[in-house]
mmCIF file of C-alpha atoms and ligand atoms in Angstrom:
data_model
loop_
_atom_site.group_PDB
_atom_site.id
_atom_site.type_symbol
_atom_site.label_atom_id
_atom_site.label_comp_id
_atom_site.label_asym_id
_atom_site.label_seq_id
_atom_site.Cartn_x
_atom_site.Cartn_y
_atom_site.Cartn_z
ATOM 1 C CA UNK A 1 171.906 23.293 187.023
ATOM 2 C CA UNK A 2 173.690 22.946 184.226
ATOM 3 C CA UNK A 3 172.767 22.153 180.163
ATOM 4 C CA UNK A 4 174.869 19.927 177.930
ATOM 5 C CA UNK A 5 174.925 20.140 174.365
ATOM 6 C CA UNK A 6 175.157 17.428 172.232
ATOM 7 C CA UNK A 7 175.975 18.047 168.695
ATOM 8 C CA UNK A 8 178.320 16.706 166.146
ATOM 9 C CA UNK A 9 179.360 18.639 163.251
ATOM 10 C CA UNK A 10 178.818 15.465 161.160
ATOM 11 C CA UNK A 11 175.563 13.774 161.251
ATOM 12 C CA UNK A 12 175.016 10.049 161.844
ATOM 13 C CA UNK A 13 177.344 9.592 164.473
ATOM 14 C CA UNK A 14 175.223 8.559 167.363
ATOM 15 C CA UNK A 15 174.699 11.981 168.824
ATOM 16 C CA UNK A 16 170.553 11.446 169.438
ATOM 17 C CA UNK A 17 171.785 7.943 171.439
ATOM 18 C CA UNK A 18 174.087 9.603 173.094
ATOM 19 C CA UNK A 19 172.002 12.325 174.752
ATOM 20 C CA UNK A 20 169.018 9.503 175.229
ATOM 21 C CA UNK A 21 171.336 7.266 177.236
ATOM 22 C CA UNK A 22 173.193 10.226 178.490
ATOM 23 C CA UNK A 23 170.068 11.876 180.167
ATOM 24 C CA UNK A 24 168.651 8.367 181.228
ATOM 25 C CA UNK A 25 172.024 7.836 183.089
ATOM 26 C CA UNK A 26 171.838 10.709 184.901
ATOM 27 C CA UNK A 27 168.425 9.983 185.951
ATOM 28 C CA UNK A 28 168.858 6.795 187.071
ATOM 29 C CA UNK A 29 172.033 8.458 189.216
ATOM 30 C CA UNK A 30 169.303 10.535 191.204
ATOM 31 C CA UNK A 31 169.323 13.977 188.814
ATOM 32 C CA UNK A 32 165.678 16.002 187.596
ATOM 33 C CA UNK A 33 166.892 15.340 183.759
ATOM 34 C CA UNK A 34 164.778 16.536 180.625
ATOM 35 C CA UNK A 35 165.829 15.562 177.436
ATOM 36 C CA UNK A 36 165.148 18.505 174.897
ATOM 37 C CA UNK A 37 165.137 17.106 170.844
ATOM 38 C CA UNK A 38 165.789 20.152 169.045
ATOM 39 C CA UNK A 39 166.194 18.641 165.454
ATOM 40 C CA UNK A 40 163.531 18.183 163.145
ATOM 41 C CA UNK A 41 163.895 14.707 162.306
ATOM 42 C CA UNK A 42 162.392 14.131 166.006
ATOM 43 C CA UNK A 43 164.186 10.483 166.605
ATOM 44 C CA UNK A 44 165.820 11.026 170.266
ATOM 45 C CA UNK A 45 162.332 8.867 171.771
ATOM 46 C CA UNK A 46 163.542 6.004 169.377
ATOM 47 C CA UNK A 47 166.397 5.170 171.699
ATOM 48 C CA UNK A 48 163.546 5.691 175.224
ATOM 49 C CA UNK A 49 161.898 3.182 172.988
ATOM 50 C CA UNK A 50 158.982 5.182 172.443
ATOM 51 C CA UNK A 51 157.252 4.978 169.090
ATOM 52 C CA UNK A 52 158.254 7.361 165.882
ATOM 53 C CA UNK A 53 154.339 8.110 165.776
ATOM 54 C CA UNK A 54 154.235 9.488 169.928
ATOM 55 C CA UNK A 55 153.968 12.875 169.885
ATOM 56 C CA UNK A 56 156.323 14.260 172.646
ATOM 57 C CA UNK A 57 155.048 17.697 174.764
ATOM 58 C CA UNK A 58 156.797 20.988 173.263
ATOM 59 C CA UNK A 59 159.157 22.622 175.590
ATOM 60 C CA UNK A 60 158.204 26.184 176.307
ATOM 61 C CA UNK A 61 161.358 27.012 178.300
ATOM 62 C CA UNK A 62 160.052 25.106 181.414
ATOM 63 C CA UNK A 63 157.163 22.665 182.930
ATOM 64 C CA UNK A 64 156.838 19.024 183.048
ATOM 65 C CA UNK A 65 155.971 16.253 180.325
ATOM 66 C CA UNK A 66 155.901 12.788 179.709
ATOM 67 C CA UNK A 67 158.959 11.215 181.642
ATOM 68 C CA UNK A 68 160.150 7.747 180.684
ATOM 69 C CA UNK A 69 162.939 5.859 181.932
ATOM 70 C CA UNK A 70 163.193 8.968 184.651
ATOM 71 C CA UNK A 71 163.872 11.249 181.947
ATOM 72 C CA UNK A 72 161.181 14.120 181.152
ATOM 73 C CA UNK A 73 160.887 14.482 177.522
ATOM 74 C CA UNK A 74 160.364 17.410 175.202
ATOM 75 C CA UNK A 75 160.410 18.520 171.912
ATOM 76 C CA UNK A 76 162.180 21.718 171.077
ATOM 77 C CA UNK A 77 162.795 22.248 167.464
ATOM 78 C CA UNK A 78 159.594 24.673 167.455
ATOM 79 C CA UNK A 79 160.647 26.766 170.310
ATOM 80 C CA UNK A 80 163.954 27.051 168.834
ATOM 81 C CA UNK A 81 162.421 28.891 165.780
ATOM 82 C CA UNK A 82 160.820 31.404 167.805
ATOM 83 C CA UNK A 83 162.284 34.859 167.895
ATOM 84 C CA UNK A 84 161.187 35.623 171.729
ATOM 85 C CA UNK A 85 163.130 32.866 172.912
ATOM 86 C CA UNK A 86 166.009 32.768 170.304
ATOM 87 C CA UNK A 87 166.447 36.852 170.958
ATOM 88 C CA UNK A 88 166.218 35.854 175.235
ATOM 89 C CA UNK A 89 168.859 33.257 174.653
ATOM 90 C CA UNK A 90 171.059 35.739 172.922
ATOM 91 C CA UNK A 91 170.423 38.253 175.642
ATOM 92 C CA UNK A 92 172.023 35.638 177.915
ATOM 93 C CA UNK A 93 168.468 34.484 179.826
ATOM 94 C CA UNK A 94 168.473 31.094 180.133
ATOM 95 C CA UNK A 95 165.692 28.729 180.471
ATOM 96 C CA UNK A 96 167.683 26.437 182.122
ATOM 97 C CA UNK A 97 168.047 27.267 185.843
ATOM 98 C CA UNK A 98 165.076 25.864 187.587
ATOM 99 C CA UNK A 99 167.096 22.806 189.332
ATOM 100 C CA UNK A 100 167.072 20.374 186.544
ATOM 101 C CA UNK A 101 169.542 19.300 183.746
ATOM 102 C CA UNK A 102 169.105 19.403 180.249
ATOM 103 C CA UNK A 103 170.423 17.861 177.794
ATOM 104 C CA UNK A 104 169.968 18.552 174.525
ATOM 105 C CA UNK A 105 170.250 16.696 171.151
ATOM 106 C CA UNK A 106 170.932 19.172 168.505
ATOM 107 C CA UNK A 107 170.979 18.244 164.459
ATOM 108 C CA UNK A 108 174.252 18.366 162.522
ATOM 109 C CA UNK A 109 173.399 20.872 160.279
ATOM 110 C CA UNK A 110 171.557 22.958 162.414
ATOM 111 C CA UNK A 111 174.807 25.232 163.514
ATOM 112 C CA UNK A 112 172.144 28.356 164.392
ATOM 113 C CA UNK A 113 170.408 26.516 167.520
ATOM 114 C CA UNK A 114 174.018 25.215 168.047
ATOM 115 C CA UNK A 115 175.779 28.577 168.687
ATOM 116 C CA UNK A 116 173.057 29.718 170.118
ATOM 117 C CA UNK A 117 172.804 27.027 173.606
ATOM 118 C CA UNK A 118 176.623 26.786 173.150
ATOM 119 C CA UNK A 119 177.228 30.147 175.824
ATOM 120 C CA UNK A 120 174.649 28.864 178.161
ATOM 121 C CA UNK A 121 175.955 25.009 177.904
ATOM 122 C CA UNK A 122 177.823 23.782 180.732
ATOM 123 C CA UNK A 123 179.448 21.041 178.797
ATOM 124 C CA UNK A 124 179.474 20.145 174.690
ATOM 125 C CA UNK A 125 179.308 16.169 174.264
ATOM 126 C CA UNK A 126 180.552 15.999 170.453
ATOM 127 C CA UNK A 127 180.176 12.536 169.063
ATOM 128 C CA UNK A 128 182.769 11.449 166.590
ATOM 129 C CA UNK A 129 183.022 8.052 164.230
ATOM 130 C CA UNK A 130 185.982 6.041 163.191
ATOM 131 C CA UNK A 131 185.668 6.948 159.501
ATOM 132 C CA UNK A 132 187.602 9.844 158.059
ATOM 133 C CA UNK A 133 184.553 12.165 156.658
ATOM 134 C CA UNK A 134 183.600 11.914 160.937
ATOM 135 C CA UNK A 135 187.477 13.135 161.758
ATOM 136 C CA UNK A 136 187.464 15.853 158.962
ATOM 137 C CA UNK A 137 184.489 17.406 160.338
ATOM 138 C CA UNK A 138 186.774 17.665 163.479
ATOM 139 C CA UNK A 139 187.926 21.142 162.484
ATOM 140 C CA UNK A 140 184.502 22.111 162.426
ATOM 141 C CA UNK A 141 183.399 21.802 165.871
ATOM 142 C CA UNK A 142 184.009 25.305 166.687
ATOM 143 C CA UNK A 143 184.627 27.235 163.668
ATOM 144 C CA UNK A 144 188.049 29.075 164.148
ATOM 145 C CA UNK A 145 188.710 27.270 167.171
ATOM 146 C CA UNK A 146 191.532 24.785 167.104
ATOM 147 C CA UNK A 147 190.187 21.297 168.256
ATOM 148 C CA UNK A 148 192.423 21.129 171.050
ATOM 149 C CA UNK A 149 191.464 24.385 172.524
ATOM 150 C CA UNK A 150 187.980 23.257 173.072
ATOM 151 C CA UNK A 151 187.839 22.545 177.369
ATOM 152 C CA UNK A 152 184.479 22.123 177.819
ATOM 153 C CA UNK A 153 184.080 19.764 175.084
ATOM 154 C CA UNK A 154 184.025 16.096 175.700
ATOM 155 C CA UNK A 155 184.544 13.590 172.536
ATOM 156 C CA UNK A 156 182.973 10.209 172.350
ATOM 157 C CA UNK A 157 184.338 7.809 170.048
ATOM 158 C CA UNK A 158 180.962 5.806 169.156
ATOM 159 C CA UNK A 159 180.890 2.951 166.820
ATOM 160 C CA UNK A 160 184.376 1.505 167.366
ATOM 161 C CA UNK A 161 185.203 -1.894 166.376
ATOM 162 C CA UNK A 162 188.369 -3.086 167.318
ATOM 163 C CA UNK A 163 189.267 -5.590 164.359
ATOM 164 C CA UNK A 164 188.751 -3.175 162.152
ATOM 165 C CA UNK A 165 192.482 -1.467 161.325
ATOM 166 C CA UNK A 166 190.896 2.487 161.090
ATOM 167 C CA UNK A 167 189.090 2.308 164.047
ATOM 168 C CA UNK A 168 191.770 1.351 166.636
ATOM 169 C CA UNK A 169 193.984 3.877 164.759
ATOM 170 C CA UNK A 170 191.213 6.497 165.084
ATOM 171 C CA UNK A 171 191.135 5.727 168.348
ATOM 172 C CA UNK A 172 194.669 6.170 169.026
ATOM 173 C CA UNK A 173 194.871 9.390 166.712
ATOM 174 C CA UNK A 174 191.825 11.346 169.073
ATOM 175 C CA UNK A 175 193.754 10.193 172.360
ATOM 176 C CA UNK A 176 196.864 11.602 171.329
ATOM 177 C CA UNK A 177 194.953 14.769 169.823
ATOM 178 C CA UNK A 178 192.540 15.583 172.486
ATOM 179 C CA UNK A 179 193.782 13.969 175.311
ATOM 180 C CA UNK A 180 191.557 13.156 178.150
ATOM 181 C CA UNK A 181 188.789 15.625 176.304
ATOM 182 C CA UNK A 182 188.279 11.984 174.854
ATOM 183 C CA UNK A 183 186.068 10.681 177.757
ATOM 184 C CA UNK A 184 185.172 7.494 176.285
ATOM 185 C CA UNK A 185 184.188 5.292 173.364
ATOM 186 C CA UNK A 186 180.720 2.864 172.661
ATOM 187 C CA UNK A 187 181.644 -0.107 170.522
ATOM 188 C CA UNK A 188 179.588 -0.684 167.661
ATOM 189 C CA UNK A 189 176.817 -3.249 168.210
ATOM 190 C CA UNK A 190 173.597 -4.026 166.436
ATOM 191 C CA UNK A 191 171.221 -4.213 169.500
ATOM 192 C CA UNK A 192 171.235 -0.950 169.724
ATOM 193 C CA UNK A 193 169.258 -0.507 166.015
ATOM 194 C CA UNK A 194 167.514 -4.046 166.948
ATOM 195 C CA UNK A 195 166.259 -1.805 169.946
ATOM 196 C CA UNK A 196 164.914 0.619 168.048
ATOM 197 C CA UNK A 197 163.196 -1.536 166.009
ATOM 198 C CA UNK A 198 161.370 -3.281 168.310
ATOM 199 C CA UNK A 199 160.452 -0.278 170.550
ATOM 200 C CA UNK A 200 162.033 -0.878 173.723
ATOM 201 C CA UNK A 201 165.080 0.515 174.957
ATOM 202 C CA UNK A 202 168.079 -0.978 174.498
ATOM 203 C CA UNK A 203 168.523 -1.571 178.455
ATOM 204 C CA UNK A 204 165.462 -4.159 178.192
ATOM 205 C CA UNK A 205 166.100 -5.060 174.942
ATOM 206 C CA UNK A 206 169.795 -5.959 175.629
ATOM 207 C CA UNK A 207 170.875 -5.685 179.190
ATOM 208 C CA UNK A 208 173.823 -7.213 178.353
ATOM 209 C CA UNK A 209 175.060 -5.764 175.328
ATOM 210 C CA UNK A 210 178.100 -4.027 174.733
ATOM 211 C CA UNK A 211 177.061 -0.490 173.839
ATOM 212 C CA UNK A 212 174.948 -0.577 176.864
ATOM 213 C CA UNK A 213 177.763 -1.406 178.758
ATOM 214 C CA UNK A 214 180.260 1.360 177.340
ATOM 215 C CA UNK A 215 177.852 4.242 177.067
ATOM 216 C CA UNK A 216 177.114 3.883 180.912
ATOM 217 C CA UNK A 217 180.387 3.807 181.901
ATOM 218 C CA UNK A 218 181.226 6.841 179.161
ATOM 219 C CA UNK A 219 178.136 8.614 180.597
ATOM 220 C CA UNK A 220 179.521 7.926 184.333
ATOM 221 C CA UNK A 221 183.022 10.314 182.734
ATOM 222 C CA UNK A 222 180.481 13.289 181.880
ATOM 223 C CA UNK A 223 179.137 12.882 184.864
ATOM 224 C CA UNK A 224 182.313 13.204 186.829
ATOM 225 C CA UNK A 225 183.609 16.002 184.726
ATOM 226 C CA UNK A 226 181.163 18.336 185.145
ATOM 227 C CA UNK A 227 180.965 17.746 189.449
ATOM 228 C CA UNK A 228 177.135 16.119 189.231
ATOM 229 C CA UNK A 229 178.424 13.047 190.986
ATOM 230 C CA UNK A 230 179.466 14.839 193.736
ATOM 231 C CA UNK A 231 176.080 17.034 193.650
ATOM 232 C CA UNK A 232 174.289 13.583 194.900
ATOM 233 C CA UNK A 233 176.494 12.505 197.252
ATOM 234 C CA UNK A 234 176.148 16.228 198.812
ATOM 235 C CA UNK A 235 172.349 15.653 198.906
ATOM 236 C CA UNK A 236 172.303 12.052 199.911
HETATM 237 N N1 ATP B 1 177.192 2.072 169.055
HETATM 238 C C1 ATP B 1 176.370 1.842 168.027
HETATM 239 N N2 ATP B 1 176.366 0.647 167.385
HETATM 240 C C2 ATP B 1 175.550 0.424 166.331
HETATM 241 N N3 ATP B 1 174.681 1.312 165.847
HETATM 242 C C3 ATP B 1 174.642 2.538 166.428
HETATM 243 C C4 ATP B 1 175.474 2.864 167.548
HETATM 244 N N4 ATP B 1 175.212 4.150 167.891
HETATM 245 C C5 ATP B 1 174.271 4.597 167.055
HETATM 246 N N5 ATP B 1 173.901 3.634 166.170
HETATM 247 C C6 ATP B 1 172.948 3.753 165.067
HETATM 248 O O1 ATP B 1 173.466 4.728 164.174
HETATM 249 C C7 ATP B 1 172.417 5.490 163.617
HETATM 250 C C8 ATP B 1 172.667 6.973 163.915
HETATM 251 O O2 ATP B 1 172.506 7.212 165.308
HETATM 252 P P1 ATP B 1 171.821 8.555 165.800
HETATM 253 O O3 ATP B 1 170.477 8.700 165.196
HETATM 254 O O4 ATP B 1 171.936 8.597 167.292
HETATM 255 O O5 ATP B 1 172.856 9.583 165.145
HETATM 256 P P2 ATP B 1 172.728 11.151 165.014
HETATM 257 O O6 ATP B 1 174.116 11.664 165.026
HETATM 258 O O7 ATP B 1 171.790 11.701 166.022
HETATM 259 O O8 ATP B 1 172.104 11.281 163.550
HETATM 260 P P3 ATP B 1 171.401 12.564 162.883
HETATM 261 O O9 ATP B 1 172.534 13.384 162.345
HETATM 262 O O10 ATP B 1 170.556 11.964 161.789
HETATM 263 O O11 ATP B 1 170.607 13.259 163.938
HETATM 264 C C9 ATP B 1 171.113 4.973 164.212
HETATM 265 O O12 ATP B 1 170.558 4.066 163.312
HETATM 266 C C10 ATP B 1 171.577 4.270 165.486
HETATM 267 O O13 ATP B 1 170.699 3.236 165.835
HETATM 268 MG MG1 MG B 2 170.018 12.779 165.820
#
């Protein structure tokens, strides 16, 4: 089963809600999803609408914690720092292949714990911005690597607001750049901070909102792309 990576080589762009409502997607599709937060700042259970004070279970390259919304949840960012499992992960063990998927929300900055699940990741969900310090990072999602010769990474356009002039032309620029690698974008709407703010996740918070709306249907794309839909049906 398979791990997606979701980092963004510019921070702020949504990458933490991303995985959260990535992973919670796939769980409520029928998949054994754990959520691993690998960054220090320790803010993907915001978006589960868990408290910043909840301590979540450290991932030790398996077992079971705390699920919520279907979704078990672990931190990482220790493990990460370890040299047993960093030097494994090199070696090309994975901790990944008991049956479940992972998804993991990986820091900006943190490029080490990046290139190091990047080889075992089946899929790398980079979350971009419609502001031009997010598109100049674009040449920085593989270093060396042209953009467009990335296929197993998917772009989300997060944050888009149509009225604005520089986000529809973002929009357009990524589609023509990347193609169908562009599986979707989330429009920009405040219920997903008023969420946060009051705990819950945005799905109780705001059933109806927007973002809700687009980041289930974007999450539906990954899902498609990477053959897990048809994974369900097989074992329905
Ligand atoms: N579609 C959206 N509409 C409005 N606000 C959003 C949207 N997506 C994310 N946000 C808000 O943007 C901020 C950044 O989101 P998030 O923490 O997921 O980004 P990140 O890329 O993980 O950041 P970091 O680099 O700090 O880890 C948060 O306050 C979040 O609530
Ligand atoms: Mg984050």
């Amino acid at each position: 089963m398979p791990l997606i990576l979701c980092h963004s080589p510019k921070g702020g762009t949504g990458t933490s809600f991303i995985a959260a409502h990535l992973s919670m997607h796939l769980a409520r599709q029928g998949h054994d999803v754990a959520a691993l937060d690998f960054t220090y700042q320790d803010t993907l259970k915001l978006f589960f609408g868990l408290l910043p004070t909840q301590a979540l279970a450290e991932f030790h390259g398996g077992g079971s914690a705390l699920a919520v919304a279907g979704v078990e949840l672990f931190s990482a960012y220790r493990l990460s720092r370890e040299p047993d499992f960093t030097e494994a992960l090199r070696r090309g063990q994975s901790p990944f292949n008991d049956g479940k998927i992972y998804i993991a929300d990986v820091a900006a900055g943190d490029r080490e714990t990046k290139d190091l699940l990047l080889p075992h990741a089946q899929l790398h969900v980079c979350t971009l911005l419609p502001q031009p310090v997010s598109l100049a990072a674009l040449t920085k999602v593989a270093a060396g690597t042209p953009t467009i010769e990335l296929p197993n990474t998917a772009y989300i356009l997060n944050q888009l607001d149509d009225t604005h002039r520089f986000s529809r032309h973002t929009h357009i620029f990524l589609r023509e750049l990347v193609g169908d690698q562009l599986v979707g974008t989330v429009r920009r709407d405040e219920a997903v901070n008023e969420a946060a703010a009051m705990f819950e996740p945005i799905s109780k918070y705001a059933p109806a909102s927007a973002a809700l709306a687009d980041i289930r249907t974007v999450a539906g794309q990954i899902e498609a792309r990477i053959g897990l839909n048809a994974n369900v049906e097989q074992l329905s």
